GROMACS .gro file of C-alpha atoms in nm:
model
  161
    1VAL     CA    1   9.871   5.154   1.541
    2THR     CA    2   9.609   4.948   1.721
    3GLY     CA    3   9.564   4.968   2.096
    4THR     CA    4   9.697   4.615   2.139
    5ALA     CA    5  10.016   4.690   1.946
    6ALA     CA    6  10.068   5.011   2.141
    7MET     CA    7  10.045   4.847   2.483
    8VAL     CA    8  10.418   4.769   2.514
    9PRO     CA    9  10.535   5.130   2.465
   10ILE     CA   10  10.243   5.257   2.676
   11TYR     CA   11  10.336   5.014   2.954
   12LEU     CA   12  10.702   5.122   2.941
   13MET     CA   13  10.606   5.490   2.943
   14LEU     CA   14  10.376   5.444   3.244
   15TYR     CA   15  10.648   5.244   3.419
   16GLU     CA   16  10.893   5.533   3.371
   17LEU     CA   17  10.630   5.778   3.504
   18ASN     CA   18  10.562   5.549   3.804
   19LEU     CA   19  10.192   5.523   3.710
   20LEU     CA   20  10.157   5.145   3.698
   21ASP     CA   21   9.883   5.002   3.919
   22LYS     CA   22   9.709   5.340   3.936
   23GLN     CA   23   9.357   5.391   3.805
   24PHE     CA   24   9.458   5.735   3.680
   25ALA     CA   25   9.688   5.565   3.428
   26VAL     CA   26   9.394   5.362   3.293
   27VAL     CA   27   9.186   5.680   3.263
   28LEU     CA   28   9.469   5.852   3.071
   29VAL     CA   29   9.521   5.563   2.830
   30LEU     CA   30   9.151   5.510   2.763
   31SER     CA   31   9.090   5.884   2.720
   32GLY     CA   32   9.381   5.915   2.482
   33GLY     CA   33   9.246   5.629   2.274
   34LEU     CA   34   8.884   5.744   2.262
   35LEU     CA   35   8.930   6.119   2.225
   36PRO     CA   36   9.038   6.129   1.858
   37ALA     CA   37   8.746   5.914   1.744
   38ALA     CA   38   8.503   6.116   1.957
   39VAL     CA   39   8.626   6.441   1.804
   40PHE     CA   40   8.582   6.305   1.451
   41MET     CA   41   8.231   6.179   1.528
   42LEU     CA   42   8.127   6.511   1.679
   43LYS     CA   43   8.282   6.702   1.389
   44ASP     CA   44   8.022   6.552   1.155
   45PHE     CA   45   7.741   6.677   1.380
   46VAL     CA   46   7.894   7.024   1.406
   47ASP     CA   47   7.949   7.041   1.030
   48GLY     CA   48   7.578   6.964   0.987
   49ILE     CA   49   7.473   7.293   1.149
   50PRO     CA   50   7.374   7.536   0.873
   51ARG     CA   51   7.596   7.844   0.867
   52SER     CA   52   7.287   8.058   0.818
   53TYR     CA   53   7.179   7.983   1.178
   54GLU     CA   54   7.496   8.142   1.312
   55GLU     CA   55   7.471   8.435   1.072
   56SER     CA   56   7.107   8.500   1.169
   57ALA     CA   57   7.196   8.497   1.536
   58ARG     CA   58   7.478   8.748   1.476
   59VAL     CA   59   7.241   8.978   1.288
   60PHE     CA   60   7.016   8.977   1.595
   61GLY     CA   61   7.310   9.063   1.821
   62ALA     CA   62   7.397   8.727   1.976
   63SER     CA   63   7.746   8.688   2.122
   64PRO     CA   64   7.961   8.386   2.033
   65GLY     CA   65   7.880   8.233   2.372
   66GLN     CA   66   7.507   8.276   2.314
   67ILE     CA   67   7.537   8.123   1.967
   68LEU     CA   68   7.716   7.825   2.115
   69ARG     CA   69   7.475   7.785   2.407
   70HIS     CA   70   7.146   7.852   2.230
   71ILE     CA   71   7.205   7.731   1.875
   72ALA     CA   72   7.501   7.494   1.841
   73LEU     CA   73   7.469   7.286   2.158
   74PRO     CA   74   7.098   7.203   2.116
   75LEU     CA   75   7.164   7.093   1.759
   76ILE     CA   76   7.460   6.870   1.844
   77ARG     CA   77   7.309   6.729   2.165
   78PRO     CA   78   7.208   6.401   1.992
   79GLY     CA   79   7.564   6.370   1.863
   80MET     CA   80   7.703   6.425   2.211
   81ALA     CA   81   7.466   6.160   2.344
   82THR     CA   82   7.578   5.918   2.074
   83VAL     CA   83   7.946   5.979   2.148
   84GLY     CA   84   7.879   5.955   2.521
   85VAL     CA   85   7.706   5.618   2.493
   86TRP     CA   86   7.977   5.493   2.257
   87ALA     CA   87   8.254   5.603   2.495
   88VAL     CA   88   8.087   5.448   2.800
   89VAL     CA   89   8.040   5.117   2.618
   90GLN     CA   90   8.403   5.121   2.499
   91VAL     CA   91   8.535   5.188   2.849
   92TRP     CA   92   8.287   4.961   3.028
   93GLY     CA   93   8.379   4.658   2.821
   94ASN     CA   94   8.753   4.719   2.800
   95PHE     CA   95   8.954   4.426   2.933
   96LEU     CA   96   9.308   4.457   2.801
   97ILE     CA   97   9.418   4.796   2.932
   98PRO     CA   98   9.306   4.753   3.295
   99PHE     CA   99   9.428   4.392   3.293
  100ILE     CA  100   9.778   4.498   3.192
  101LEU     CA  101   9.805   4.820   3.394
  102LEU     CA  102   9.636   4.724   3.723
  103SER     CA  103   9.781   4.440   3.926
  104ASP     CA  104   9.593   4.510   4.251
  105PRO     CA  105   9.264   4.310   4.242
  106ASN     CA  106   9.090   4.581   4.445
  107LYS     CA  107   9.151   4.836   4.166
  108GLN     CA  108   9.048   4.619   3.873
  109PRO     CA  109   8.716   4.689   3.698
  110ALA     CA  110   8.442   4.432   3.651
  111ALA     CA  111   8.560   4.332   3.303
  112VAL     CA  112   8.886   4.209   3.455
  113VAL     CA  113   8.723   4.056   3.762
  114MET     CA  114   8.521   3.825   3.536
  115TYR     CA  115   8.852   3.671   3.428
  116THR     CA  116   8.892   3.533   3.783
  117PHE     CA  117   8.579   3.316   3.746
  118TYR     CA  118   8.789   3.036   3.598
  119ASP     CA  119   8.970   2.782   3.813
  120THR     CA  120   9.340   2.701   3.778
  121GLY     CA  121   9.262   2.433   3.521
  122GLY     CA  122   9.077   2.683   3.302
  123GLN     CA  123   8.731   2.548   3.378
  124PRO     CA  124   8.465   2.820   3.396
  125ASN     CA  125   8.215   2.857   3.678
  126PHE     CA  126   7.914   2.896   3.446
  127ALA     CA  127   7.664   2.991   3.717
  128LEU     CA  128   7.886   3.269   3.846
  129ILE     CA  129   7.982   3.392   3.499
  130SER     CA  130   7.625   3.405   3.369
  131THR     CA  131   7.495   3.581   3.680
  132PHE     CA  132   7.780   3.832   3.675
  133ALA     CA  133   7.736   3.892   3.301
  134LEU     CA  134   7.367   3.968   3.350
  135VAL     CA  135   7.436   4.215   3.632
  136TYR     CA  136   7.734   4.359   3.441
  137SER     CA  137   7.518   4.438   3.136
  138VAL     CA  138   7.244   4.623   3.330
  139PRO     CA  139   7.414   4.969   3.342
  140VAL     CA  140   7.476   4.972   2.965
  141VAL     CA  141   7.116   4.870   2.892
  142VAL     CA  142   6.984   5.135   3.133
  143LEU     CA  143   7.205   5.399   2.969
  144TYR     CA  144   7.074   5.298   2.627
  145LEU     CA  145   6.712   5.315   2.747
  146ILE     CA  146   6.763   5.662   2.897
  147VAL     CA  147   6.926   5.799   2.583
  148ASN     CA  148   6.672   5.623   2.361
  149LYS     CA  149   6.385   5.778   2.555
  150ARG     CA  150   6.541   6.124   2.543
  151TYR     CA  151   6.649   6.127   2.178
  152GLY     CA  152   6.436   5.852   2.024
  153PHE     CA  153   6.712   5.663   1.847
  154SER     CA  154   6.577   5.394   1.625
  155PHE     CA  155   6.746   5.125   1.427
  156GLN     CA  156   6.592   5.113   1.081
  157GLY     CA  157   6.692   4.979   0.745
  158GLY     CA  158   6.848   5.189   0.474
  159ILE     CA  159   6.531   5.206   0.262
  160LYS     CA  160   6.313   5.511   0.321
  161GLY     CA  161   5.947   5.495   0.240
   0.00000   0.00000   0.00000
């Protein structure tokens, strides 16, 4: 079921729990939607760790916590960064869930606030929208640059030389 199709039962459930117009409800809904995909993405990174690394560490007397901290986490750190950037971008640009669940304008995120830059006739204020869009995109670009510098992601074609 897509997120859009699930919004009616989610709205009714949050109404019954008296969580409408609360930012906590938005956090719950977005977390519940992103968590399964994040787990599946990270599973591929974890499955890529050779079993021999864990076995070698056990031979040398490492505890499960040490194996996790010193072997597994450093190897899956790029995967965690990828999932982190993906989750931030998904949440940052989400319009529908906060628009439906938050009616107080002071609680609405920037993606919903941009919707108010149209007059009652539906005419956009292009100067305001373009300026806001530029400022709104800065945190995502900065996050990408930080992660790119740390992990050196590169977008290349499928042909290897």
